[in-house]
Coordinates of C-alpha atoms in Angstrom, one line a residue:
M1 CA -46.1 -16.9 58.4
S2 CA -42.3 -17.6 58.3
D3 CA -42.9 -19.7 55.2
I4 CA -44.5 -16.7 53.6
A5 CA -41.3 -14.8 54.4
D6 CA -39.3 -17.5 52.9
E7 CA -41.4 -17.5 49.8
R8 CA -41.0 -13.8 49.5
E9 CA -37.3 -14.2 49.4
A10 CA -37.2 -17.2 47.2
G11 CA -39.6 -15.8 44.5
P12 CA -39.7 -12.0 44.7
T13 CA -42.4 -10.1 42.8
L14 CA -41.8 -6.8 41.1
A15 CA -42.5 -5.0 44.3
A16 CA -40.1 -7.2 46.3
S17 CA -37.5 -6.7 43.5
A18 CA -38.0 -3.0 43.8
S19 CA -37.6 -3.2 47.6
A20 CA -34.5 -5.4 47.3
S21 CA -33.0 -2.9 44.9
Q22 CA -33.4 -0.3 47.6
G23 CA -31.3 -2.4 50.1
P24 CA -31.6 -5.7 52.0
G25 CA -32.7 -3.9 55.2
R26 CA -35.6 -2.0 53.7
A27 CA -36.7 -5.2 51.7
R28 CA -36.7 -7.2 54.9
A29 CA -38.8 -4.5 56.6
R30 CA -41.4 -4.5 53.9
I31 CA -41.7 -8.3 54.2
V32 CA -42.2 -8.1 57.9
R33 CA -44.8 -5.4 57.4
D34 CA -46.7 -7.4 54.8
V35 CA -46.7 -10.5 56.9
L36 CA -48.0 -8.4 59.9
V37 CA -50.7 -6.9 57.7
I38 CA -51.9 -10.4 56.7
A39 CA -51.7 -11.7 60.3
G40 CA -53.6 -8.6 61.5
L41 CA -56.4 -9.0 58.9
L42 CA -56.7 -12.8 59.8
S43 CA -56.8 -12.0 63.5
A44 CA -59.4 -9.3 63.0
I45 CA -61.7 -11.4 60.9
T46 CA -61.4 -14.4 63.3
T47 CA -62.1 -12.2 66.3
L48 CA -65.2 -10.9 64.6
H49 CA -66.3 -14.5 64.1
L50 CA -65.6 -15.4 67.7
F51 CA -67.3 -12.4 69.3
T52 CA -70.4 -12.5 67.1
N53 CA -73.1 -15.1 68.3
T54 CA -74.5 -17.6 65.9
Q55 CA -78.2 -16.9 66.4
A56 CA -80.4 -16.4 63.4
P57 CA -80.3 -12.6 63.2
N58 CA -76.4 -12.6 63.2
M59 CA -75.9 -15.4 60.6
V60 CA -75.8 -12.7 57.9
L61 CA -72.8 -11.2 59.6
H62 CA -70.9 -14.6 59.7
V63 CA -71.6 -14.9 56.0
L64 CA -70.0 -11.5 55.5
Y65 CA -67.1 -12.3 57.8
R66 CA -66.1 -15.5 55.9
R67 CA -66.1 -13.4 52.7
L68 CA -63.7 -11.0 54.4
Y69 CA -61.1 -13.9 54.5
Y70 CA -60.6 -13.3 50.8
V71 CA -59.1 -9.9 51.5
P72 CA -55.9 -11.3 53.2
I73 CA -55.8 -14.3 50.8
L74 CA -55.8 -12.0 47.8
Y75 CA -53.3 -9.7 49.5
G76 CA -51.0 -12.6 50.3
A77 CA -51.3 -14.0 46.7
F78 CA -50.7 -10.5 45.3
I79 CA -47.6 -9.9 47.4
F80 CA -46.0 -13.3 47.7
G81 CA -47.5 -15.2 44.7
K82 CA -49.2 -18.6 44.5
R83 CA -47.4 -20.2 47.5
G84 CA -48.0 -17.1 49.6
G85 CA -51.7 -17.1 48.7
L86 CA -52.0 -20.9 49.5
L87 CA -50.3 -20.4 52.9
T88 CA -52.6 -17.4 53.6
A89 CA -55.6 -19.6 52.7
V90 CA -54.4 -22.3 55.1
A91 CA -53.9 -19.6 57.8
A92 CA -57.5 -18.5 57.1
A93 CA -59.1 -22.0 56.7
V94 CA -57.8 -23.2 60.2
P95 CA -59.6 -20.7 62.4
F96 CA -62.6 -20.5 60.1
G97 CA -62.9 -24.3 60.0
A98 CA -62.5 -24.6 63.7
H99 CA -65.2 -22.0 64.4
A100 CA -67.5 -23.5 61.8
G101 CA -67.1 -27.0 63.2
M102 CA -67.8 -25.9 66.7
S103 CA -70.5 -23.4 66.2
L104 CA -71.9 -23.5 62.6
G105 CA -71.4 -27.1 61.4
L106 CA -69.5 -28.1 58.4
L107 CA -71.9 -30.7 57.2
G108 CA -75.6 -30.8 56.6
A109 CA -77.3 -27.4 56.0
Q110 CA -74.0 -25.7 56.6
V111 CA -72.0 -27.7 54.0
D112 CA -71.4 -24.4 52.1
N113 CA -68.8 -23.6 54.9
L114 CA -66.8 -26.5 53.8
M115 CA -67.2 -25.2 50.1
E116 CA -66.1 -21.8 51.3
I117 CA -62.9 -23.3 52.5
V118 CA -62.3 -25.0 49.3
M119 CA -62.9 -21.7 47.5
F120 CA -60.2 -20.1 49.7
F121 CA -57.6 -22.4 48.2
I122 CA -59.1 -22.2 44.6
I123 CA -59.0 -18.4 44.7
A124 CA -55.6 -18.3 46.4
G125 CA -54.2 -20.7 43.8
L126 CA -55.8 -19.1 40.7
F127 CA -54.9 -15.5 41.8
G128 CA -51.4 -16.5 42.9
H129 CA -50.9 -18.4 39.7
L130 CA -51.9 -15.3 37.7
R131 CA -49.7 -13.1 39.9
D132 CA -46.7 -15.5 39.4
M133 CA -47.3 -15.4 35.6
E134 CA -47.3 -11.6 35.7
S135 CA -44.2 -11.6 37.9
R136 CA -42.4 -13.9 35.5
K137 CA -43.4 -11.8 32.5
T138 CA -42.5 -8.6 34.4
G139 CA -39.1 -10.2 35.4
A140 CA -38.5 -11.1 31.7
L141 CA -39.4 -7.6 30.7
V142 CA -37.1 -6.2 33.3
E143 CA -34.4 -8.5 32.1
V144 CA -35.0 -7.5 28.5
S145 CA -35.0 -3.9 29.5
T146 CA -31.7 -4.4 31.4
Q147 CA -30.2 -6.1 28.4
L148 CA -31.5 -3.3 26.1
E149 CA -30.0 -0.7 28.5
N150 CA -26.7 -2.5 28.5
A151 CA -26.7 -2.8 24.8
Y152 CA -27.7 0.8 24.4
R153 CA -24.9 1.8 26.8
K154 CA -22.4 -0.3 24.8
L155 CA -23.6 1.2 21.5
E156 CA -23.4 4.7 23.0
E157 CA -19.8 3.9 24.2
R158 CA -19.0 2.5 20.7
A159 CA -20.5 5.6 19.0
I160 CA -18.4 7.9 21.3
Q161 CA -15.3 5.8 20.3
L162 CA -16.1 6.1 16.7
I163 CA -16.7 9.8 16.9
N164 CA -13.4 10.1 18.7
I165 CA -11.7 8.1 16.0
Q166 CA -13.3 10.2 13.3
E167 CA -12.3 13.4 15.0
Y168 CA -8.7 12.0 15.4
T169 CA -8.6 11.0 11.7
Q170 CA -9.9 14.3 10.7
S171 CA -7.3 16.0 12.8
I172 CA -4.6 13.9 11.1
L173 CA -6.0 14.8 7.6
R174 CA -6.2 18.5 8.5
S175 CA -2.6 18.4 9.7
I176 CA -1.1 16.6 6.7
T177 CA 0.7 18.9 4.4
S178 CA 0.0 16.6 1.4
G179 CA -3.3 16.9 -0.4
V180 CA -5.5 13.8 0.3
I181 CA -8.6 13.2 -1.9
T182 CA -10.8 10.1 -1.5
V183 CA -12.5 8.9 -4.7
G184 CA -15.6 6.6 -4.9
S185 CA -16.0 3.6 -7.1
D186 CA -17.5 5.7 -9.8
A187 CA -14.3 7.9 -9.9
S188 CA -16.1 10.9 -8.2
V189 CA -14.6 12.8 -5.3
T190 CA -16.0 12.0 -1.9
T191 CA -13.7 14.0 0.5
A192 CA -10.8 16.3 0.3
N193 CA -8.5 17.6 3.2
P194 CA -7.6 21.3 3.7
A195 CA -4.2 20.8 2.0
A196 CA -5.9 19.6 -1.2
E197 CA -8.2 22.6 -1.0
R198 CA -5.2 25.0 -0.8
M199 CA -3.4 23.2 -3.5
L200 CA -6.2 23.2 -6.0
G201 CA -7.7 26.5 -4.9
M202 CA -11.1 24.9 -4.5
S203 CA -13.3 24.1 -1.4
E204 CA -14.3 20.5 -0.6
Y205 CA -17.9 21.5 -1.3
D206 CA -16.9 22.5 -4.8
M207 CA -15.0 19.2 -5.4
V208 CA -17.7 16.8 -4.2
P209 CA -19.0 14.8 -6.2
R210 CA -17.1 15.9 -9.3
A211 CA -14.8 13.6 -11.3
V212 CA -11.0 13.8 -10.6
A213 CA -10.2 15.0 -14.1
S214 CA -12.6 18.0 -13.7
L215 CA -10.6 19.3 -10.7
F216 CA -7.7 20.3 -13.1
R217 CA -7.3 22.2 -16.3
D218 CA -4.6 19.6 -17.1
D219 CA -4.4 16.5 -14.7
G220 CA -1.1 15.3 -16.2
G221 CA -2.5 11.8 -16.6
L222 CA -3.6 11.5 -13.0
S223 CA -7.2 10.4 -13.9
G224 CA -5.8 7.6 -16.0
E225 CA -3.9 6.2 -12.9
V226 CA -7.1 6.5 -10.9
T227 CA -9.0 4.6 -13.4
R228 CA -6.4 1.8 -13.4
V229 CA -6.6 1.4 -9.7
L230 CA -10.4 1.4 -9.7
S231 CA -10.6 -1.1 -12.5
G232 CA -8.3 -3.6 -10.6
S233 CA -5.4 -3.3 -13.1
S234 CA -3.2 -2.1 -10.3
T235 CA -3.5 -1.9 -6.5
R236 CA -1.2 1.3 -6.3
A237 CA 0.0 3.8 -8.8
L238 CA 2.8 6.3 -8.3
R239 CA 3.3 9.1 -10.8
E240 CA 5.4 12.2 -10.8
T241 CA 3.8 14.8 -13.1
T242 CA 2.9 18.4 -13.6
V243 CA -0.8 19.5 -13.2
E244 CA -2.5 22.8 -13.9
T245 CA -5.3 24.0 -11.8
H246 CA -8.3 26.0 -13.0
S247 CA -6.7 29.1 -11.5
G248 CA -3.8 28.7 -13.9
R249 CA -1.3 27.6 -11.2
T250 CA 1.2 24.9 -12.4
I251 CA 2.3 22.5 -9.7
H252 CA 4.8 19.6 -10.0
V253 CA 3.4 16.9 -7.8
Q254 CA 4.1 13.4 -6.8
A255 CA 0.8 11.6 -7.0
T256 CA -0.1 8.3 -5.4
A257 CA -3.4 6.4 -6.0
S258 CA -4.0 3.5 -3.7
R259 CA -7.0 1.2 -3.7
M260 CA -9.4 1.6 -0.7
K261 CA -11.1 -1.6 0.5
A262 CA -13.7 -2.5 3.1
V263 CA -13.1 -5.1 5.8
G264 CA -14.7 -7.8 3.6
G265 CA -12.4 -7.0 0.7
R266 CA -15.0 -5.0 -1.4
T267 CA -13.4 -2.1 -3.3
L268 CA -14.7 1.2 -1.9
G269 CA -12.7 3.5 -4.2
C270 CA -9.2 4.9 -3.9
V271 CA -7.2 7.4 -2.0
V272 CA -5.2 10.0 -4.1
T273 CA -2.3 11.7 -2.4
L274 CA -0.8 14.8 -3.9
E275 CA 2.5 16.0 -2.7
D276 CA 3.8 19.4 -4.0
V277 CA 7.4 18.8 -5.0
S278 CA 7.7 22.0 -7.1
E279 CA 10.4 23.4 -4.7
V280 CA 12.3 20.0 -4.7
R281 CA 12.1 19.9 -8.4
S282 CA 13.5 23.5 -8.7
L283 CA 16.3 22.6 -6.3
T284 CA 17.0 19.4 -8.2
D285 CA 17.1 21.3 -11.5
Q286 CA 19.6 23.8 -10.0
L287 CA 21.8 21.0 -8.8
I288 CA 21.6 19.3 -12.2
R289 CA 22.5 22.6 -13.8
A290 CA 25.4 23.1 -11.4
D291 CA 26.6 19.5 -12.1
R292 CA 26.4 20.1 -15.9
L293 CA 28.4 23.3 -15.5
A294 CA 31.0 21.4 -13.5
A295 CA 31.1 18.6 -15.9
M296 CA 31.4 21.1 -18.8
G297 CA 34.4 22.7 -17.0
E298 CA 36.0 19.2 -16.6
L299 CA 35.2 18.5 -20.2
T300 CA 36.8 21.8 -21.3
A301 CA 40.0 21.1 -19.3
G302 CA 40.1 17.5 -20.7
V303 CA 39.7 18.7 -24.3
A304 CA 42.4 21.3 -23.8
H305 CA 44.8 18.8 -22.3
E306 CA 44.1 16.1 -25.0
V307 CA 44.5 18.7 -27.9
R308 CA 47.5 20.5 -26.4
N309 CA 49.8 17.5 -26.1
P310 CA 49.5 16.4 -29.8
L311 CA 49.8 20.0 -31.0
G312 CA 53.0 20.3 -29.0
V313 CA 54.4 17.1 -30.6
I314 CA 53.4 18.3 -34.1
R315 CA 55.0 21.7 -33.4
A316 CA 58.3 20.0 -32.3
S317 CA 58.1 17.7 -35.4
V318 CA 57.7 20.6 -37.8
Q319 CA 60.7 22.3 -36.1
L320 CA 62.6 19.1 -36.6
L321 CA 61.7 19.2 -40.3
E322 CA 62.9 22.7 -40.6
E323 CA 66.2 21.8 -39.0
S324 CA 66.7 18.5 -41.0
R325 CA 67.3 20.3 -44.3
V326 CA 67.5 17.4 -46.7
D327 CA 67.9 14.4 -44.3
P328 CA 65.3 11.9 -45.7
E329 CA 65.4 9.7 -42.5
R330 CA 64.7 12.5 -40.2
I331 CA 61.9 13.8 -42.5
R332 CA 60.3 10.4 -42.4
Q333 CA 60.4 10.1 -38.7
A334 CA 59.0 13.5 -38.2
T335 CA 56.1 12.9 -40.7
D336 CA 55.3 9.6 -39.0
V337 CA 55.0 11.3 -35.6
I338 CA 52.9 14.1 -37.2
K339 CA 50.5 11.5 -38.7
Q340 CA 50.2 9.6 -35.4
E341 CA 49.4 12.7 -33.5
I342 CA 46.9 13.9 -36.1
D343 CA 45.2 10.4 -35.9
R344 CA 45.1 10.8 -32.1
L345 CA 43.5 14.2 -32.4
D346 CA 41.0 12.7 -34.8
K347 CA 40.2 10.0 -32.4
V348 CA 39.6 12.5 -29.5
I349 CA 37.4 14.6 -31.8
K350 CA 35.3 11.6 -32.9
A351 CA 34.8 10.5 -29.2
L352 CA 33.8 14.1 -28.4
L353 CA 31.3 14.2 -31.2
D354 CA 29.9 10.8 -30.1
F355 CA 29.6 12.1 -26.6
G356 CA 28.4 15.6 -27.4
R357 CA 25.8 14.7 -30.0
P358 CA 24.5 11.3 -29.2
S359 CA 21.9 9.7 -31.4
S360 CA 18.6 9.0 -30.0
P361 CA 18.0 5.4 -29.4
T362 CA 15.4 3.6 -31.6
L363 CA 13.5 1.6 -29.0
A364 CA 12.0 -1.8 -29.9
P365 CA 11.5 -5.1 -28.1
V366 CA 14.9 -6.7 -27.8
D367 CA 16.1 -10.1 -26.6
V368 CA 19.2 -9.2 -24.6
E369 CA 20.6 -12.8 -24.8
E370 CA 20.7 -12.5 -28.6
V371 CA 22.7 -9.3 -28.2
V372 CA 25.0 -11.1 -25.8
R373 CA 25.5 -13.9 -28.3
D374 CA 26.3 -11.5 -31.1
V375 CA 28.9 -9.7 -28.9
V376 CA 30.5 -12.9 -27.9
L377 CA 30.8 -13.8 -31.5
F378 CA 32.4 -10.4 -32.4
T379 CA 34.9 -10.4 -29.6
E380 CA 36.0 -14.0 -29.3
R381 CA 38.9 -13.8 -31.9
F382 CA 40.1 -10.4 -30.4
A383 CA 40.0 -11.9 -26.9
K384 CA 41.8 -15.1 -27.9
R385 CA 44.8 -13.1 -29.3
A386 CA 45.1 -11.5 -25.8
N387 CA 44.9 -15.0 -24.2
V388 CA 41.5 -14.3 -22.8
R389 CA 38.4 -16.5 -23.0
I390 CA 34.8 -15.3 -23.0
E391 CA 32.2 -17.3 -21.2
S392 CA 28.5 -16.7 -21.0
G393 CA 26.1 -17.6 -18.2
L394 CA 22.7 -16.9 -19.7
K395 CA 19.6 -17.6 -17.6
G396 CA 17.3 -18.2 -20.5
D397 CA 13.6 -17.3 -21.1
L398 CA 14.1 -13.7 -19.9
P399 CA 11.4 -11.1 -20.8
R400 CA 12.4 -8.7 -23.6
V401 CA 13.5 -5.1 -23.0
R402 CA 12.6 -2.0 -24.9
A403 CA 15.9 -0.9 -26.2
D404 CA 18.1 0.0 -29.2
A405 CA 19.9 -3.3 -30.0
D406 CA 22.9 -1.6 -31.8
Q407 CA 23.5 0.8 -28.8
L408 CA 23.4 -2.3 -26.4
K409 CA 25.9 -4.0 -28.6
Q410 CA 28.1 -0.8 -28.4
V411 CA 27.8 -0.9 -24.6
L412 CA 28.8 -4.6 -24.2
L413 CA 31.6 -4.3 -26.8
N414 CA 33.1 -1.4 -24.9
L415 CA 32.9 -3.3 -21.6
V416 CA 34.4 -6.4 -23.0
S417 CA 37.2 -4.5 -24.8
N418 CA 38.1 -2.7 -21.6
A419 CA 38.2 -6.0 -19.7
V420 CA 40.5 -7.6 -22.4
Q421 CA 42.8 -4.6 -22.3
A422 CA 42.9 -4.6 -18.5
M423 CA 44.0 -8.3 -18.5
E424 CA 46.7 -7.6 -21.2
D425 CA 48.3 -5.1 -18.8
R426 CA 48.8 -7.6 -15.9
A427 CA 52.3 -8.8 -15.0
D428 CA 51.7 -12.6 -15.2
D429 CA 51.0 -14.6 -18.4
R430 CA 48.1 -16.8 -17.1
P431 CA 45.0 -16.8 -19.2
G432 CA 42.2 -14.5 -18.3
A433 CA 38.4 -15.0 -18.3
I434 CA 35.5 -12.7 -19.0
T435 CA 31.9 -13.9 -17.9
I436 CA 28.8 -12.4 -19.4
A437 CA 25.7 -13.3 -17.4
S438 CA 22.0 -12.4 -17.5
N439 CA 19.3 -12.6 -14.9
L440 CA 15.9 -11.2 -13.8
V441 CA 15.9 -9.1 -10.6
G442 CA 12.9 -7.2 -9.3
G443 CA 11.4 -6.4 -12.7
Y444 CA 14.8 -5.5 -14.3
V445 CA 16.7 -7.6 -16.7
T446 CA 20.4 -7.5 -15.7
L447 CA 23.5 -8.0 -17.7
S448 CA 26.9 -8.4 -16.0
V449 CA 30.4 -8.4 -17.5
A450 CA 33.0 -9.7 -15.0
D451 CA 36.7 -10.3 -15.4
D452 CA 39.4 -11.7 -13.2
G453 CA 41.9 -9.0 -14.1
P454 CA 43.9 -6.7 -11.7
G455 CA 40.8 -4.7 -10.7
I456 CA 40.3 -1.0 -10.2
P457 CA 42.0 0.9 -7.3
L458 CA 39.5 2.1 -4.7
E459 CA 40.4 5.7 -5.2
A460 CA 39.7 5.4 -8.9
L461 CA 36.4 3.5 -8.7
S462 CA 34.3 6.6 -8.3
K463 CA 35.8 8.3 -11.4
V464 CA 35.5 5.5 -14.0
F465 CA 32.4 7.2 -15.6
D466 CA 33.9 10.7 -15.5
P467 CA 34.9 12.3 -19.0
F468 CA 38.6 11.9 -20.0
Y469 CA 39.4 9.7 -17.0
S470 CA 41.5 6.8 -18.3
T471 CA 44.2 4.5 -16.8
R472 CA 45.7 3.8 -20.2
A473 CA 48.0 6.2 -22.0
D474 CA 46.2 5.8 -25.4
G475 CA 42.7 6.0 -24.0
T476 CA 40.4 8.9 -24.5
G477 CA 38.5 8.4 -21.2
L478 CA 35.1 8.8 -23.0
G479 CA 34.2 5.2 -23.4
L480 CA 32.5 4.4 -20.1
T481 CA 31.0 7.9 -20.1
I482 CA 29.2 7.1 -23.3
V483 CA 28.3 3.7 -21.9
H484 CA 26.7 5.4 -18.9
R485 CA 24.8 7.9 -21.1
I486 CA 23.4 5.1 -23.3
V487 CA 22.1 3.1 -20.2
D488 CA 20.6 6.3 -18.9
D489 CA 18.8 6.8 -22.3
H490 CA 17.3 3.4 -21.8
H491 CA 15.9 4.3 -18.3
G492 CA 18.3 1.8 -16.8
H493 CA 21.3 2.0 -14.4
I494 CA 24.9 0.7 -14.3
E495 CA 26.9 -0.3 -11.3
V496 CA 30.5 -1.3 -10.9
E497 CA 32.2 -3.5 -8.3
S498 CA 36.0 -3.9 -8.1
G499 CA 39.0 -4.1 -5.9
E500 CA 42.7 -4.5 -6.5
D501 CA 43.6 -8.1 -7.6
S502 CA 39.9 -9.2 -7.3
G503 CA 38.7 -8.4 -10.8
T504 CA 36.0 -6.0 -11.9
R505 CA 32.2 -6.5 -12.5
F506 CA 29.9 -4.1 -14.4
T507 CA 26.1 -4.7 -14.0
I508 CA 23.6 -3.2 -16.3
S509 CA 19.9 -3.2 -15.3
L510 CA 17.2 -2.5 -17.8
P511 CA 13.3 -2.4 -17.2
A512 CA 11.7 -5.6 -18.3
M513 CA 8.6 -5.5 -20.5
D514 CA 5.4 -6.9 -19.0
A515 CA 3.1 -9.3 -20.7
E516 CA 0.7 -6.5 -22.0
E517 CA 3.6 -4.6 -23.7

């Protein structure tokens, strides 16, 4: 029976597994109990055989008793499987065979007793085999069930994580002060955060699934940027524009449309961010207005200064004429001074007119290197007279820019003239050099005019573009101001680098035209 216990531990059935799951102590107690039940049944049946005589009237009882051996055999096979059933069959066959051999006879007329013992083993093997098959299937089902429970638990944990992430994301979107609208691949709105609802005066329910353009009375070109992003022409579009809602509210927004992709790279739509910059725009306009008023004050003071000096000289010359009587030489000197001062006033007035009433640029595709070559040709002779050579370092094959070629020439002529005049004023007589170079930097075509002259003092560097600021006695101080205005009109920017005795470099950056333009 100890072998049966070993079999119980080696190959547990569903019942043994359940017992084992309740603890090793209780499982071992059940094994002992089952073994005792089998042993008790075998002992009881064997005792009945031994204490019942083998006379003819009692043979029917012996036939019944030997059938009773199937009860512990089936019980052993059911509890412990095939090996348990066979061991129980052996335990039943030994006492039954001994009793049959001594009292009943195994051969001859009682050969059926031998066949009965064989049936013990056949029944034990078949039933135990079926029980083992059922146990294996049950074990497989239990394993599958356990795997399914684990998978379900993991899915449940993942679902909880996703819900938490979704709630966290929603909390972020609800807290953002900028309006966030997600748009599907068909340009229809899929979600909108509370800031977008407040900004547009519409609920998310009213926005979904309408087209972006239908959310505004005037979208300021926003739907066009969304279409560009969804079509793949651009991955991100930034636009500062003014939109008008259906409630009649006008908002100045900085809008960003960014492509939204799935993990596999498939385009899901785009995210539109709307930031209300109306207050910032209002403050900027106020600062610009204040800056213009300050510039106007400086301009007025400069005009008064530039006009007062020549008028004072003219007045003194007229007084000189009045006192000269008939002295021809003094009259000639006075009239020469008057004409020079009148010419100076005319020059100032002309510069003021150019600055105050600038002509709008006629924009067209322009090759900046052709402009540079023309300017070098115009200024070479003028530069040679001042002992200055002009060199060009053109990159070649640069994209064109949308500009007014004549105004660009005016800018470069002014910068080259200033550089030549700066090198004329230096103390030594060594020759000077001006280098005009071109390049492409970050989508901008750059033109630089560099000289090796005396440079600009640090305290004066921030004033070079101010009206009426000039380091030359005969300068109007409006040349670089006009240059700055022309570059601004071309949506570019100009920078200056200089230092005393290290030369000066002006760098102009203009937006390059792309292939489509």
